[in-house]
CSV table of C-alpha atoms in Angstrom, one decimal:
chain,number,residue,atom,x,y,z
A,1,UNK,CA,-20.0,30.1,32.2
A,2,UNK,CA,-16.6,30.8,33.7
A,3,UNK,CA,-16.3,27.2,34.7
A,4,UNK,CA,-16.9,26.0,31.1
A,5,UNK,CA,-14.4,28.4,29.6
A,6,UNK,CA,-11.2,26.3,30.3
A,7,UNK,CA,-12.8,23.3,28.5
A,8,UNK,CA,-14.4,25.3,25.7
A,9,UNK,CA,-11.3,27.0,24.4
A,10,UNK,CA,-9.2,23.8,23.9
A,11,UNK,CA,-12.2,22.1,22.3
A,12,UNK,CA,-12.5,25.0,19.8
A,13,UNK,CA,-8.8,24.9,19.0
A,14,UNK,CA,-9.0,21.2,18.3
A,15,UNK,CA,-12.0,21.7,16.2
A,16,UNK,CA,-10.3,24.4,14.1
A,17,UNK,CA,-7.2,22.2,13.6
A,18,UNK,CA,-9.4,19.3,12.4
A,19,UNK,CA,-11.3,21.5,10.0
A,20,UNK,CA,-8.0,22.9,8.6
A,21,UNK,CA,-6.6,19.4,8.0
A,22,UNK,CA,-9.7,18.1,6.4
A,23,UNK,CA,-9.2,17.4,2.7
A,24,UNK,CA,-10.5,20.2,0.4
A,25,UNK,CA,-13.1,19.2,-2.1
A,26,UNK,CA,-12.0,19.8,-5.7
A,27,UNK,CA,-13.0,18.8,-9.1
A,28,UNK,CA,-10.3,16.1,-9.2
A,29,UNK,CA,-11.2,12.6,-8.1
A,30,UNK,CA,-10.3,11.7,-4.6
A,31,UNK,CA,-9.6,8.0,-4.8
A,32,UNK,CA,-8.3,6.0,-2.0
A,33,UNK,CA,-4.7,4.7,-2.6
A,34,UNK,CA,-4.3,1.0,-2.8
A,35,UNK,CA,-1.5,0.5,-0.3
A,36,UNK,CA,-1.3,-3.3,-0.9
A,37,UNK,CA,-0.8,-2.8,-4.6
A,38,UNK,CA,1.8,0.0,-3.9
A,39,UNK,CA,3.7,-2.3,-1.5
A,40,UNK,CA,3.6,-5.2,-4.0
A,41,UNK,CA,4.8,-2.9,-6.8
A,42,UNK,CA,7.6,-1.5,-4.7
A,43,UNK,CA,8.8,-5.1,-4.0
A,44,UNK,CA,8.2,-6.8,-7.4
A,45,UNK,CA,7.3,-4.1,-9.9
A,46,UNK,CA,3.8,-3.3,-11.1
A,47,UNK,CA,1.5,-6.1,-12.2
A,48,UNK,CA,1.7,-6.7,-15.9
A,49,UNK,CA,-1.5,-7.0,-17.9
A,50,UNK,CA,-0.5,-9.2,-20.9
A,51,UNK,CA,-3.3,-7.9,-23.0
A,52,UNK,CA,-6.9,-8.3,-23.8
A,53,UNK,CA,-8.5,-11.5,-22.9
A,54,UNK,CA,-10.5,-11.5,-26.1
A,55,UNK,CA,-9.6,-14.2,-28.6
A,56,UNK,CA,-9.4,-11.7,-31.5
A,57,UNK,CA,-6.2,-10.1,-30.0
A,58,UNK,CA,-4.4,-13.5,-30.1
A,59,UNK,CA,-3.2,-14.5,-33.5
A,60,UNK,CA,-3.9,-18.1,-32.8
A,61,UNK,CA,-7.5,-17.5,-31.8
A,62,UNK,CA,-7.1,-18.9,-28.3
A,63,UNK,CA,-8.7,-17.1,-25.4
A,64,UNK,CA,-5.9,-16.5,-22.9
A,65,UNK,CA,-8.3,-15.8,-20.0
A,66,UNK,CA,-6.4,-16.8,-16.9
A,67,UNK,CA,-3.6,-14.8,-15.2
A,68,UNK,CA,-0.7,-16.7,-13.7
A,69,UNK,CA,0.8,-15.2,-10.5
A,70,UNK,CA,4.3,-15.0,-9.1
A,71,UNK,CA,6.0,-14.0,-12.4
A,72,UNK,CA,8.2,-11.5,-10.7
A,73,UNK,CA,9.9,-14.3,-8.7
A,74,UNK,CA,10.6,-16.1,-12.0
A,75,UNK,CA,12.0,-13.1,-13.9
A,76,UNK,CA,15.3,-14.8,-14.8
A,77,UNK,CA,13.4,-17.8,-16.2
A,78,UNK,CA,11.1,-15.5,-18.2
A,79,UNK,CA,14.0,-13.4,-19.6
A,80,UNK,CA,15.8,-16.6,-20.6
A,81,UNK,CA,12.6,-17.6,-22.6
A,82,UNK,CA,12.5,-14.2,-24.3
A,83,UNK,CA,16.2,-14.5,-25.2
A,84,UNK,CA,15.8,-18.1,-26.5
A,85,UNK,CA,12.9,-17.0,-28.8
A,86,UNK,CA,14.8,-13.8,-29.8
A,87,UNK,CA,11.5,-12.1,-29.1
A,88,UNK,CA,12.5,-8.7,-27.7
A,89,UNK,CA,10.9,-6.7,-30.5
A,90,UNK,CA,7.8,-8.9,-30.8
A,91,UNK,CA,6.4,-8.4,-27.3
A,92,UNK,CA,4.9,-11.8,-26.8
A,93,UNK,CA,5.6,-15.5,-27.0
A,94,UNK,CA,3.0,-18.3,-27.5
A,95,UNK,CA,3.5,-21.9,-26.5
A,96,UNK,CA,2.4,-24.7,-24.3
A,97,UNK,CA,2.5,-24.5,-20.5
A,98,UNK,CA,2.5,-27.5,-18.2
A,99,UNK,CA,0.5,-27.3,-15.0
A,100,UNK,CA,2.3,-29.4,-12.4
A,101,UNK,CA,0.8,-30.0,-8.9
A,102,UNK,CA,3.4,-29.3,-6.1
A,103,UNK,CA,2.2,-31.3,-3.1
A,104,UNK,CA,5.4,-30.6,-1.2
A,105,UNK,CA,5.0,-26.8,-1.3
A,106,UNK,CA,5.3,-25.6,2.3
A,107,UNK,CA,2.8,-22.7,1.8
A,108,UNK,CA,0.1,-24.6,-0.1
A,109,UNK,CA,-0.1,-28.4,-0.5
A,110,UNK,CA,-2.5,-27.9,-3.4
A,111,UNK,CA,-0.1,-25.5,-5.2
A,112,UNK,CA,0.2,-25.8,-9.0
A,113,UNK,CA,3.3,-24.5,-10.7
A,114,UNK,CA,3.3,-23.3,-14.3
A,115,UNK,CA,6.2,-24.5,-16.4
A,116,UNK,CA,7.1,-23.4,-20.0
A,117,UNK,CA,9.8,-25.2,-21.9
A,118,UNK,CA,11.1,-26.8,-18.8
A,119,UNK,CA,11.3,-23.6,-16.7
A,120,UNK,CA,8.9,-22.4,-14.0
A,121,UNK,CA,7.2,-19.1,-14.9
A,122,UNK,CA,4.7,-18.8,-12.0
A,123,UNK,CA,1.8,-20.4,-10.1
A,124,UNK,CA,-1.9,-20.9,-10.4
A,125,UNK,CA,-3.4,-18.4,-7.8
A,126,UNK,CA,-3.9,-20.1,-4.4
A,127,UNK,CA,-7.7,-19.6,-4.5
A,128,UNK,CA,-7.9,-21.8,-7.5
A,129,UNK,CA,-5.1,-24.2,-6.9
A,130,UNK,CA,-7.2,-26.9,-5.2
A,131,UNK,CA,-9.7,-26.9,-8.1
A,132,UNK,CA,-6.8,-27.2,-10.7
A,133,UNK,CA,-5.2,-29.9,-8.7
A,134,UNK,CA,-8.5,-31.8,-8.6
A,135,UNK,CA,-8.9,-31.3,-12.4
A,136,UNK,CA,-5.5,-32.8,-13.0
A,137,UNK,CA,-6.2,-35.7,-10.7
A,138,UNK,CA,-9.5,-36.5,-12.4
A,139,UNK,CA,-7.7,-36.6,-15.8
A,140,UNK,CA,-5.7,-39.5,-14.5
A,141,UNK,CA,-2.5,-37.7,-15.4
A,142,UNK,CA,0.2,-36.1,-13.3
A,143,UNK,CA,0.2,-32.8,-15.2
A,144,UNK,CA,-1.9,-30.9,-17.6
A,145,UNK,CA,-0.9,-28.9,-20.7
A,146,UNK,CA,-2.6,-25.6,-21.8
A,147,UNK,CA,-1.8,-22.9,-24.3
A,148,UNK,CA,0.3,-20.0,-22.8
A,149,UNK,CA,0.9,-16.4,-23.8
A,150,UNK,CA,3.9,-14.5,-22.3
A,151,UNK,CA,3.7,-10.8,-22.9
A,152,UNK,CA,6.2,-8.1,-22.2
A,153,UNK,CA,7.0,-4.4,-22.7
A,154,UNK,CA,9.2,-4.0,-25.8
A,155,UNK,CA,10.2,-0.5,-25.0
A,156,UNK,CA,12.3,-1.4,-22.0
A,157,UNK,CA,15.7,-3.1,-21.6
A,158,UNK,CA,14.3,-4.6,-18.4
A,159,UNK,CA,10.7,-5.4,-19.5
A,160,UNK,CA,7.8,-6.2,-17.2
A,161,UNK,CA,6.6,-9.7,-18.1
A,162,UNK,CA,3.1,-11.2,-17.6
A,163,UNK,CA,1.9,-14.8,-18.2
A,164,UNK,CA,-1.7,-15.8,-19.2
A,165,UNK,CA,-3.0,-19.3,-20.0
A,166,UNK,CA,-6.1,-20.6,-21.6
A,167,UNK,CA,-7.8,-22.3,-18.6
A,168,UNK,CA,-11.5,-22.8,-17.8
A,169,UNK,CA,-12.3,-24.1,-14.3
A,170,UNK,CA,-15.5,-25.9,-14.1
């Protein structure tokens, strides 16, 4: 027994330290933090949900069902659109977006940029860009036009801005 004592005491100390550091169970929910979302928010601000995807929330009856990505990199362009429409108090702009393949994009040769009134407002997500590029190619045109909804927070002088389009992949 004396030969085990030098090993047993440090093991018990470590066990006590681990038990003391273990999270205490409580009635509040213990959710795992999303570190990727936190990192993205710290760099570009939180993701903006433009609104419900149901057509009844859109005054024109269109189902704006597809989220554009990369809006935070196009903030100046989006703010210029909000200013040009004098829409700070309205909170949304409706229009037509042009989907333009960007084969020279160094990160994704199937990239598709989203352009509204001549200014880029984002991209089709990479996981769908090849399908959208193929859709545009099958149409025989160099670009495709779809309805767009730009939504933003009206309570902020520097509003968060999101872009949704009406697009069905199939």
